[in-house]
Short mmCIF file of C-alpha atoms and ligand atoms in Angstrom, two decimals:
data_model
loop_
_atom_site.label_atom_id
_atom_site.label_comp_id
_atom_site.label_asym_id
_atom_site.label_seq_id
_atom_site.Cartn_x
_atom_site.Cartn_y
_atom_site.Cartn_z
CA MET A 1 0.00 0.00 0.00
CA ASN A 2 1.57 3.29 -0.92
CA GLU A 3 1.35 6.49 1.04
CA SER A 4 -1.53 7.96 -0.90
CA ASP A 5 -3.62 4.97 0.08
CA HIS A 6 -3.22 5.96 3.68
CA THR A 7 -5.94 8.50 3.35
CA VAL A 8 -8.48 8.79 6.11
CA GLN A 9 -10.93 6.02 5.40
CA ASN A 10 -13.89 7.21 7.34
CA ASP A 11 -14.95 10.05 9.51
CA GLN A 12 -14.83 7.89 12.60
CA SER A 13 -11.06 7.57 12.42
CA CYS A 14 -10.85 11.27 13.23
CA GLN A 15 -12.27 10.56 16.67
CA SER A 16 -9.62 8.06 17.73
CA ASP A 17 -6.41 9.62 18.81
CA HIS A 18 -4.23 6.52 18.61
CA ASP A 19 -4.24 5.91 14.91
CA PRO A 20 -1.77 3.30 13.70
CA GLN A 21 -1.90 4.74 10.19
CA SER A 22 -0.90 8.22 11.19
CA LEU A 23 2.63 9.55 10.91
CA SER A 24 4.42 11.09 13.86
CA VAL A 25 5.58 14.69 13.47
CA ASP A 26 9.21 13.50 13.40
CA ALA A 27 8.51 10.85 10.77
CA ALA A 28 6.66 13.36 8.58
CA TRP A 29 9.58 15.79 8.74
CA ALA A 30 12.06 12.99 8.01
CA ARG A 31 10.17 12.16 4.82
CA ILE A 32 9.81 15.76 3.73
CA SER A 33 13.40 16.71 4.43
CA SER A 34 14.80 13.66 2.65
CA GLU A 35 13.10 14.78 -0.55
CA ILE A 36 14.24 18.38 -0.65
CA GLN A 37 17.56 19.82 -1.79
CA ALA A 38 18.75 23.37 -2.35
CA VAL A 39 17.73 24.94 -5.63
CA ARG A 40 20.37 24.96 -8.30
CA GLY A 41 21.31 28.39 -9.47
CA VAL A 42 23.67 30.89 -7.93
CA GLU A 43 23.85 34.62 -8.48
CA GLN A 44 26.18 37.40 -7.44
CA VAL A 45 24.28 40.14 -5.67
CA ALA A 46 25.29 43.53 -4.33
CA LEU A 47 26.09 43.32 -0.62
CA ARG A 48 22.87 44.87 0.70
CA ASN A 49 20.73 42.65 -1.52
CA ALA A 50 22.21 39.60 0.19
CA LEU A 51 20.13 40.30 3.32
CA ASP A 52 17.93 37.24 4.03
CA ARG A 53 19.48 35.33 1.15
CA VAL A 54 21.57 32.19 1.64
CA LEU A 55 25.28 32.03 0.80
CA ALA A 56 26.01 29.65 -2.06
CA HIS A 57 29.77 29.42 -1.41
CA ASP A 58 32.08 29.63 1.58
CA ILE A 59 33.34 33.17 2.05
CA HIS A 60 37.12 33.51 2.61
CA SER A 61 38.45 36.70 4.05
CA PRO A 62 40.46 38.67 1.46
CA VAL A 63 42.07 40.76 4.24
CA ASN A 64 42.99 40.73 7.90
CA VAL A 65 40.23 42.27 10.04
CA PRO A 66 41.27 44.53 11.61
CA PHE A 67 43.71 45.48 8.92
CA HIS A 68 46.39 46.86 11.33
CA ASP A 69 47.36 46.38 14.92
CA ASN A 70 45.39 49.20 16.54
CA SER A 71 44.63 50.80 19.86
CA ALA A 72 41.72 49.56 21.97
CA MET A 73 41.84 52.72 24.13
CA ASP A 74 42.40 56.44 24.07
CA GLY A 75 45.85 56.81 25.66
CA TYR A 76 49.55 56.61 24.84
CA ALA A 77 51.34 54.07 22.65
CA LEU A 78 54.82 53.15 23.83
CA ARG A 79 57.39 50.37 24.02
CA GLY A 80 56.52 47.79 26.67
CA ALA A 81 60.18 47.84 27.69
CA ASP A 82 59.79 51.49 28.79
CA ILE A 83 57.25 50.61 31.52
CA PRO A 84 59.08 51.21 34.82
CA ALA A 85 59.55 48.19 37.11
CA THR A 86 58.83 50.42 40.11
CA GLY A 87 57.73 54.01 40.64
CA THR A 88 57.12 56.23 37.61
CA SER A 89 58.97 57.29 34.52
CA GLY A 90 58.53 60.12 32.04
CA LEU A 91 58.35 59.53 28.28
CA ARG A 92 58.67 62.23 25.62
CA CYS A 93 55.43 62.67 23.68
CA VAL A 94 56.26 62.93 19.94
CA GLY A 95 52.80 63.45 18.47
CA THR A 96 49.20 62.32 18.16
CA ILE A 97 47.62 59.61 15.98
CA LEU A 98 43.88 59.78 15.36
CA ALA A 99 41.81 56.92 13.92
CA GLY A 100 42.36 56.88 10.17
CA GLN A 101 45.85 58.35 10.45
CA ALA A 102 49.21 56.58 10.53
CA MET A 103 52.61 57.58 11.91
CA GLU A 104 55.41 57.31 9.38
CA THR A 105 58.33 57.22 11.80
CA THR A 106 59.32 54.50 14.23
CA LEU A 107 58.81 55.17 17.90
CA GLN A 108 62.17 55.26 19.73
CA GLN A 109 63.12 54.21 23.23
CA GLY A 110 61.92 56.78 25.79
CA GLU A 111 59.18 58.10 23.50
CA CYS A 112 55.42 57.79 23.43
CA VAL A 113 52.68 59.02 21.14
CA ARG A 114 49.15 60.06 21.99
CA ILE A 115 46.77 57.61 20.29
CA MET A 116 43.00 57.33 19.86
CA THR A 117 40.86 54.19 19.83
CA GLY A 118 41.13 52.42 16.48
CA ALA A 119 44.26 54.29 15.35
CA PRO A 120 47.10 52.06 14.07
CA ILE A 121 49.90 51.27 16.52
CA PRO A 122 53.05 52.90 15.16
CA ALA A 123 56.17 50.89 14.35
CA GLY A 124 58.29 50.46 17.45
CA ALA A 125 55.35 50.58 19.86
CA ASP A 126 53.59 47.48 21.21
CA THR A 127 51.61 48.71 24.23
CA VAL A 128 48.92 51.30 25.01
CA VAL A 129 48.50 52.87 28.44
CA MET A 130 45.06 54.33 28.94
CA GLN A 131 44.87 58.06 29.29
CA GLU A 132 43.34 57.92 32.79
CA ASN A 133 46.49 56.18 34.11
CA THR A 134 48.87 58.89 32.90
CA ARG A 135 49.82 62.42 33.87
CA VAL A 136 51.25 65.12 31.63
CA ASP A 137 54.23 67.01 32.98
CA GLY A 138 55.54 69.56 30.47
CA ASP A 139 56.50 67.62 27.34
CA GLN A 140 56.72 64.42 29.38
CA VAL A 141 53.99 61.84 29.92
CA VAL A 142 54.36 60.14 33.26
CA ILE A 143 53.46 56.45 33.51
CA THR A 144 53.45 54.26 36.57
CA ALA A 145 54.67 50.72 37.26
CA GLY A 146 52.03 48.02 36.99
CA GLU A 147 51.09 48.42 33.31
CA THR A 148 51.50 45.24 31.24
CA PRO A 149 53.57 45.14 28.04
CA GLY A 150 51.34 44.39 25.02
CA GLN A 151 48.12 45.56 26.67
CA ASN A 152 45.25 47.42 24.96
CA VAL A 153 46.36 46.48 21.46
CA ARG A 154 43.96 44.82 19.04
CA ALA A 155 46.03 42.56 16.81
CA ALA A 156 45.68 42.65 13.04
CA GLY A 157 43.47 39.71 12.01
CA GLU A 158 42.21 39.05 15.54
CA ASP A 159 38.61 39.30 14.33
CA LEU A 160 39.08 37.58 10.96
CA ARG A 161 42.34 36.24 9.57
CA HIS A 162 43.32 36.68 5.93
CA ASP A 163 42.10 33.64 3.91
CA ALA A 164 40.16 32.08 6.78
CA VAL A 165 36.62 30.80 6.06
CA VAL A 166 34.48 33.51 7.58
CA LEU A 167 30.99 32.34 6.61
CA ARG A 168 29.90 28.99 5.27
CA ARG A 169 27.77 28.00 2.32
CA GLY A 170 24.22 27.54 3.57
CA GLN A 171 24.45 30.42 6.03
CA ARG A 172 21.53 32.85 5.92
CA VAL A 173 22.70 36.45 5.74
CA ARG A 174 21.21 38.23 8.74
CA PRO A 175 22.16 41.78 9.72
CA ALA A 176 25.24 40.51 11.63
CA GLU A 177 26.48 38.58 8.58
CA LEU A 178 25.84 41.61 6.40
CA GLY A 179 28.12 43.58 8.73
CA VAL A 180 30.79 40.87 8.66
CA LEU A 181 30.69 40.80 4.84
CA GLY A 182 30.95 44.58 4.88
CA SER A 183 34.01 44.39 7.14
CA LEU A 184 35.75 42.32 4.45
CA GLY A 185 35.25 45.07 1.90
CA LEU A 186 33.20 42.79 -0.37
CA VAL A 187 31.04 44.50 -2.96
CA GLU A 188 29.13 41.42 -4.13
CA VAL A 189 28.46 37.98 -2.65
CA PRO A 190 27.30 34.67 -4.17
CA VAL A 191 23.84 33.56 -3.04
CA TYR A 192 21.36 30.92 -4.13
CA ARG A 193 18.77 32.20 -6.52
CA ARG A 194 15.46 33.15 -5.00
CA VAL A 195 13.00 30.35 -4.35
CA ARG A 196 9.67 30.87 -6.13
CA VAL A 197 6.55 29.89 -4.25
CA ALA A 198 3.01 29.88 -5.64
CA PHE A 199 0.14 29.74 -3.17
CA PHE A 200 -3.62 29.66 -3.30
CA SER A 201 -6.64 28.88 -1.17
CA THR A 202 -9.21 26.30 -2.16
CA GLY A 203 -12.86 26.33 -1.17
CA ASP A 204 -16.16 27.42 -2.70
CA GLU A 205 -17.09 29.13 0.57
CA LEU A 206 -14.18 31.58 0.41
CA ARG A 207 -14.51 35.22 -0.51
CA THR A 208 -11.70 37.71 -0.79
CA ALA A 209 -11.68 40.87 1.34
CA GLY A 210 -13.77 43.61 -0.23
CA SER A 211 -16.70 41.46 -1.28
CA THR A 212 -19.94 41.04 0.67
CA LEU A 213 -20.56 37.69 2.32
CA ARG A 214 -23.63 35.68 1.52
CA ALA A 215 -24.98 32.88 3.71
CA GLY A 216 -22.41 30.12 4.15
CA GLU A 217 -19.48 32.18 2.94
CA ILE A 218 -16.39 33.27 4.86
CA TYR A 219 -13.49 35.56 4.16
CA ASP A 220 -10.25 33.90 3.15
CA SER A 221 -7.65 34.31 5.89
CA ASN A 222 -5.12 31.61 4.98
CA ARG A 223 -3.77 33.47 2.00
CA TYR A 224 -2.98 36.41 4.24
CA SER A 225 -1.23 34.35 6.92
CA LEU A 226 0.72 32.58 4.20
CA TYR A 227 1.57 35.84 2.47
CA GLY A 228 3.02 37.20 5.73
CA MET A 229 5.00 34.07 6.54
CA LEU A 230 6.38 33.81 3.00
CA GLN A 231 7.40 37.47 2.98
CA HIS A 232 9.24 37.08 6.27
CA LEU A 233 11.06 34.06 4.97
CA GLY A 234 12.31 35.98 1.95
CA VAL A 235 11.00 33.93 -0.96
CA GLU A 236 9.46 35.23 -4.19
CA ALA A 237 5.79 34.56 -3.48
CA THR A 238 3.01 34.56 -6.06
CA ASP A 239 -0.54 34.83 -4.73
CA MET A 240 -2.82 32.90 -7.08
CA GLY A 241 -6.00 33.83 -5.25
CA VAL A 242 -8.93 31.59 -4.35
CA VAL A 243 -9.53 28.51 -6.47
CA SER A 244 -12.96 26.96 -6.37
CA ASP A 245 -13.59 23.29 -5.61
CA ASP A 246 -14.05 22.50 -9.26
CA PRO A 247 -11.83 19.81 -10.79
CA ASP A 248 -11.02 21.60 -14.04
CA THR A 249 -10.31 24.95 -12.42
CA MET A 250 -8.18 23.31 -9.80
CA GLU A 251 -6.23 21.21 -12.26
CA ARG A 252 -5.48 24.30 -14.32
CA ALA A 253 -4.34 26.18 -11.22
CA PHE A 254 -1.95 23.39 -10.22
CA ALA A 255 -0.54 23.06 -13.73
CA ASP A 256 -0.10 26.81 -13.95
CA ALA A 257 1.67 26.98 -10.57
CA ALA A 258 3.94 24.05 -11.43
CA SER A 259 5.05 25.78 -14.62
CA PHE A 260 7.03 28.43 -12.73
CA ALA A 261 7.19 27.66 -9.00
CA ASP A 262 9.73 25.67 -6.99
CA ALA A 263 7.05 25.06 -4.37
CA ILE A 264 3.26 25.19 -4.35
CA ILE A 265 1.37 25.74 -1.13
CA THR A 266 -2.38 25.39 -0.91
CA SER A 267 -4.84 25.34 1.94
CA GLY A 268 -7.99 23.27 2.14
CA GLY A 269 -9.15 20.27 0.23
CA VAL A 270 -7.02 17.63 1.94
CA SER A 271 -9.44 16.62 4.68
CA VAL A 272 -11.85 13.70 4.65
CA GLY A 273 -14.46 14.11 1.95
CA GLU A 274 -12.44 16.56 -0.08
CA ALA A 275 -9.22 14.55 -0.36
CA ASP A 276 -10.58 12.07 -2.89
CA PHE A 277 -11.36 14.71 -5.41
CA VAL A 278 -8.00 16.43 -5.04
CA LYS A 279 -6.27 13.03 -5.08
CA GLN A 280 -7.59 12.31 -8.55
CA ILE A 281 -6.12 15.54 -9.84
CA MET A 282 -2.80 14.81 -8.14
CA ASN A 283 -2.64 11.35 -9.64
CA ARG A 284 -2.80 12.94 -13.06
CA LEU A 285 -0.34 15.74 -12.38
CA GLY A 286 2.31 14.26 -10.12
CA LYS A 287 3.19 12.11 -7.15
CA VAL A 288 1.55 13.21 -3.95
CA GLY A 289 1.00 11.42 -0.65
CA PHE A 290 -2.02 12.26 1.50
CA TRP A 291 -0.94 11.92 5.08
CA LYS A 292 -2.56 11.85 8.44
CA ILE A 293 -0.15 13.31 10.94
CA ALA A 294 -0.54 12.60 14.64
CA MET A 295 -0.61 16.26 15.51
CA ARG A 296 -3.15 18.83 16.47
CA PRO A 297 -3.85 21.15 14.86
CA GLY A 298 -2.77 20.06 11.40
CA ARG A 299 -3.74 16.45 11.04
CA PRO A 300 -4.21 16.10 7.26
CA LEU A 301 -1.33 17.12 5.02
CA ALA A 302 -0.51 16.36 1.42
CA PHE A 303 3.09 16.36 0.31
CA GLY A 304 4.73 15.44 -2.97
CA THR A 305 5.80 16.62 -6.38
CA ILE A 306 3.85 18.24 -9.20
CA GLY A 307 6.04 18.58 -12.27
CA GLU A 308 9.29 20.04 -10.93
CA ALA A 309 7.60 21.71 -7.96
CA ARG A 310 7.27 20.49 -4.39
CA PHE A 311 3.69 20.52 -3.22
CA PHE A 312 2.43 21.20 0.30
CA GLY A 313 -1.32 20.76 0.66
CA LEU A 314 -2.14 22.25 4.05
CA PRO A 315 -5.42 21.76 5.87
CA GLY A 316 -8.00 24.50 5.50
CA ASN A 317 -8.37 25.36 9.17
CA PRO A 318 -6.55 28.63 9.74
CA VAL A 319 -4.65 27.53 12.86
CA SER A 320 -3.63 24.28 11.19
CA VAL A 321 -2.10 26.31 8.37
CA VAL A 322 0.07 28.20 10.83
CA ALA A 323 1.07 25.08 12.78
CA THR A 324 1.97 22.99 9.73
CA TRP A 325 3.81 25.95 8.22
CA TYR A 326 6.15 26.26 11.20
CA GLN A 327 6.69 22.56 11.73
CA PHE A 328 7.13 21.48 8.11
CA VAL A 329 6.75 24.05 5.35
CA GLN A 330 9.10 26.73 6.62
CA PRO A 331 11.97 24.32 7.36
CA ALA A 332 11.39 22.66 3.98
CA LEU A 333 11.47 25.99 2.15
CA LYS A 334 14.64 26.92 4.05
CA ARG A 335 16.21 23.76 2.73
CA LEU A 336 15.14 24.69 -0.82
CA MET A 337 16.69 28.10 -0.20
CA GLY A 338 20.01 26.41 0.63
CA GLU A 339 19.98 26.33 4.44
CA GLU A 340 20.38 23.23 6.59
CA PRO A 341 17.36 23.86 8.76
CA GLU A 342 16.33 22.33 12.04
CA ARG A 343 12.72 21.95 12.95
CA PRO A 344 11.86 24.55 15.56
CA THR A 345 13.23 23.77 19.00
CA GLY A 346 11.98 25.06 22.29
CA PHE A 347 12.85 25.05 25.96
CA PRO A 348 11.08 23.84 29.09
CA VAL A 349 9.03 26.14 31.29
CA ARG A 350 6.48 25.64 34.03
CA ALA A 351 2.82 25.29 33.10
CA GLY A 352 0.94 28.02 34.94
CA GLU A 353 -2.29 26.03 34.84
CA GLU A 354 -3.50 22.57 33.90
CA LEU A 355 -3.22 22.01 30.14
CA ARG A 356 -5.78 19.62 28.74
CA LYS A 357 -4.44 17.09 26.25
CA ARG A 358 -5.29 13.65 24.91
CA PRO A 359 -2.55 11.04 24.39
CA GLY A 360 -1.83 9.86 20.86
CA ARG A 361 -0.89 13.08 19.07
CA THR A 362 1.56 15.92 19.45
CA GLU A 363 -0.27 19.11 20.29
CA PHE A 364 0.85 22.60 19.40
CA GLN A 365 -1.25 24.64 21.76
CA ARG A 366 -1.13 28.41 21.61
CA GLY A 367 0.43 29.80 24.75
CA ILE A 368 1.29 33.00 26.53
CA LEU A 369 4.80 32.93 27.95
CA GLN A 370 5.30 35.44 30.75
CA ARG A 371 7.17 36.06 34.02
CA ASP A 372 5.75 35.73 37.53
CA ASP A 373 6.47 38.14 40.40
CA HIS A 374 9.82 36.41 41.03
CA GLY A 375 10.89 36.80 37.41
CA GLU A 376 10.37 33.09 36.63
CA LEU A 377 8.92 32.14 33.25
CA PHE A 378 5.63 30.29 33.06
CA VAL A 379 3.17 29.56 30.31
CA THR A 380 -0.61 29.52 30.11
CA SER A 381 -2.96 28.57 27.33
CA THR A 382 -4.75 31.21 25.23
CA GLY A 383 -7.95 29.32 25.97
CA SER A 384 -10.07 27.57 23.37
CA GLN A 385 -7.78 25.57 21.12
CA GLY A 386 -10.15 25.02 18.20
CA SER A 387 -8.26 24.88 14.92
CA GLY A 388 -10.54 27.55 13.45
CA ILE A 389 -9.75 30.10 16.16
CA LEU A 390 -7.05 32.14 14.47
CA SER A 391 -7.18 34.85 17.11
CA SER A 392 -5.61 32.27 19.45
CA VAL A 393 -2.42 32.57 17.39
CA SER A 394 -2.57 36.33 17.42
CA ARG A 395 -2.99 36.44 21.21
CA ALA A 396 -0.22 33.88 21.76
CA ASN A 397 3.52 34.42 21.83
CA CYS A 398 4.52 30.76 21.69
CA PHE A 399 3.48 27.22 20.89
CA ILE A 400 3.20 24.88 23.86
CA VAL A 401 4.38 21.55 22.47
CA ILE A 402 2.87 18.62 24.35
CA PRO A 403 4.36 15.29 23.27
CA HIS A 404 2.56 12.44 21.57
CA ASP A 405 2.08 10.14 24.58
CA SER A 406 1.35 12.82 27.14
CA GLY A 407 -2.11 13.30 28.64
CA ASN A 408 -3.23 16.35 30.63
CA VAL A 409 -0.33 18.39 31.98
CA PRO A 410 -0.87 19.37 35.64
CA ALA A 411 -0.15 22.95 36.69
CA GLY A 412 3.50 23.31 37.75
CA GLU A 413 4.89 20.63 35.39
CA LEU A 414 7.51 21.52 32.81
CA VAL A 415 6.33 21.80 29.21
CA GLU A 416 8.21 22.71 26.04
CA VAL A 417 7.52 26.10 24.52
CA GLN A 418 8.59 27.35 21.11
CA PRO A 419 8.53 31.15 21.23
CA PHE A 420 7.18 32.75 18.07
CA GLU A 421 10.05 35.26 17.93
CA GLY A 422 12.81 33.27 16.36
CA VAL A 423 10.61 30.33 15.47
CA MET A 424 8.43 32.48 13.31
CA ALA A 425 10.91 34.52 11.42
P1 LIG B 501 -11.11 22.11 4.46
O1 LIG B 501 -9.74 21.61 4.90
O2 LIG B 501 -11.10 22.62 3.07
O3 LIG B 501 -12.13 21.08 4.71
O4 LIG B 501 -11.45 23.34 5.40
C1 LIG B 501 -11.53 23.18 6.78
C2 LIG B 501 -12.13 24.42 7.41
O5 LIG B 501 -11.29 25.53 7.20
C3 LIG B 501 -13.48 24.82 6.87
O6 LIG B 501 -14.26 25.33 7.93
C4 LIG B 501 -13.16 25.89 5.87
O7 LIG B 501 -14.23 26.77 5.65
C5 LIG B 501 -12.01 26.58 6.56
N1 LIG B 501 -11.14 27.21 5.57
C6 LIG B 501 -10.64 26.60 4.48
N2 LIG B 501 -9.90 27.46 3.77
C7 LIG B 501 -9.90 28.63 4.45
C8 LIG B 501 -9.31 29.90 4.21
N3 LIG B 501 -8.54 30.11 3.16
N4 LIG B 501 -9.53 30.89 5.11
C9 LIG B 501 -10.31 30.66 6.18
N5 LIG B 501 -10.88 29.50 6.46
C10 LIG B 501 -10.70 28.47 5.60
MG1 LIG B 502 -12.45 23.11 1.55
#
């Protein structure tokens, strides 16, 4: 029996939480990740345009950073050998070096030079004494025993050494990496080409914002959540609108999407009752498995290939879309983009109240992570956990991840939370 035969067979199976045919969250990710590689195609982009792109080659430093030995302090540069063993000694001040300047001559024994933070250490000098530890006496600068030879000097290459691998292929360029690339003096960097994602909502009941609802209709929200999540991820997203539950229209939409996209994301149409109809289309267009995942929200999920494109058929329920996005789709798209992603990881905190949960599925409850009067973190539920209650995601700042075999979690027990900041970027 292949995967697509593992479709929900009857409505009753939705009631039982221990379902031998369902895939664990880990197993589902293992299957998805094993079928996705980075896109082929590399382009050189101007430094700023590399933000949120993924490096396609290792970056070697073409220079030492910093370029020169330089002062870490405002003070006086001198020879370490001129530091007195006891008492004080006076050194003749021969000039001043500001950041951006350089001294041509070599500092001689018994001399010092006033130096500012970042200015290059002149030849002959190897030590900086901070200004606060000195006293000026005529043309002499008086220093006191106790200073250490070599102190307060930043060595050339101490940040990044010439030729060293500074950033690796597969590294996403965040603001810090942009700064590091800037410090190397690079004008352009090699990144993977942009990943193209087509997305649409399915459902005859859906109306787009701006139209008036008739009985039985609802406004489409999934396309907006998906739009936001795709934008934050940094892919080239194409919104294909709402596609009605009509076989011909849907088949055309899938074929159209597959003609240009690296990935196609849809919502709706993969649950019991609707899956059969979509399955027939998929059988004609590609190779798609219809899975039941032992998670809540987000139980039904379709995954496979249509033409050259990867296909993610998410459930229609708005909270399920968000949950399956963060657990599967975002890490998969990151892999397409060239990263080596992990599934989101969390950390344990105390449950601030009893959390209701049935064994047999991993739950991603929406939680509010906060501090108590002693500054300790604890988490509470946002309340009703229905998979249609999208405001529960908006009110939450984390997922509470309750493992497959766990039942109710008593107040005070440790539970895993995955904060949205970081997870959801
Ligand atoms: P489905 O998976 O198509 O059976 O949809 C499950 C539930 O989610 C139904 O109540 C749908 O009306 C709702 N739903 C499906 N698509 C959307 C959407 N794009 N925006 C808001 N709700 C949706
Ligand atoms: Mg539907």
